[in-house]
């Protein structure tokens, strides 16, 4: 009788879980970032940073932990290159704030156009982790975005644009969604690069809230990006247009793959042109 009761309870629990939406289920899972891996990455990356200053910001979720960021001030040698604002950069899944393909060109070249950059270390898991493994980490990522904004404001920055690549875009969009339209007054724009990439048979937990975003949005991706990114491009553009900001745009980088390998200059030029139109 006792075995039957236990089996019945287990079946009931499975039925309840199967009826939950993925988003609810994911948020019910307690997943911790791999802080040890992050610390190892920080040691390796810090020694390799020649452009900008490595800083460590308080992790308000993981007590006693500080996460790495790379701050690079805008060049101000000429009057027309005075600091115009800052770009808060979020890297893709499992990478770091000095990642050579998609991040390094942006964080080091945008300051030449007058935009300070702050590239954050986002939460990481083991190398084999997939998109669904990362979804429960989104609240931890949101706390880091908030801390990055706070730091920049403390440095006197008045205008901030968030630039997020790949899984960083999923994290940024979750942060935007939870702001419920009330973004920090200093956030004047959003740039999503390679938006919509997940893993095989893993659908997005929630749609991007692009249609509700009133700040200018730049959706940039390569024409050789992952199929999911390309497939969703038309829908993203429709949502961006629905939001109604005339400064929003969608840009395709010819020959660019998901990581923009060999296309750092082209991506940076496109982003700088858009930023300077704000």
mmCIF file of C-alpha atoms in Angstrom, residues 101-102 166 193-194 221-226 255-261:
data_model
loop_
_atom_site.group_PDB
_atom_site.id
_atom_site.type_symbol
_atom_site.label_atom_id
_atom_site.label_comp_id
_atom_site.label_asym_id
_atom_site.label_seq_id
_atom_site.Cartn_x
_atom_site.Cartn_y
_atom_site.Cartn_z
ATOM 1 C CA UNK A 101 35.418 37.604 -32.170
ATOM 2 C CA UNK A 102 32.211 39.411 -31.279
ATOM 3 C CA UNK A 166 23.594 35.775 -28.631
ATOM 4 C CA UNK A 193 23.449 41.038 -32.140
ATOM 5 C CA UNK A 194 22.673 37.526 -33.358
ATOM 6 C CA UNK A 221 23.116 39.975 -37.579
ATOM 7 C CA UNK A 222 25.139 38.287 -40.330
ATOM 8 C CA UNK A 223 23.611 36.752 -43.428
ATOM 9 C CA UNK A 224 25.385 33.495 -42.514
ATOM 10 C CA UNK A 225 24.048 33.422 -38.950
ATOM 11 C CA UNK A 226 22.321 30.401 -37.428
ATOM 12 C CA UNK A 255 29.307 37.381 -44.918
ATOM 13 C CA UNK A 256 28.902 37.551 -41.162
ATOM 14 C CA UNK A 257 28.370 34.344 -39.199
ATOM 15 C CA UNK A 258 26.907 34.151 -35.711
ATOM 16 C CA UNK A 259 30.209 35.172 -34.145
ATOM 17 C CA UNK A 260 31.078 37.799 -36.780
ATOM 18 C CA UNK A 261 34.453 36.120 -37.325
#
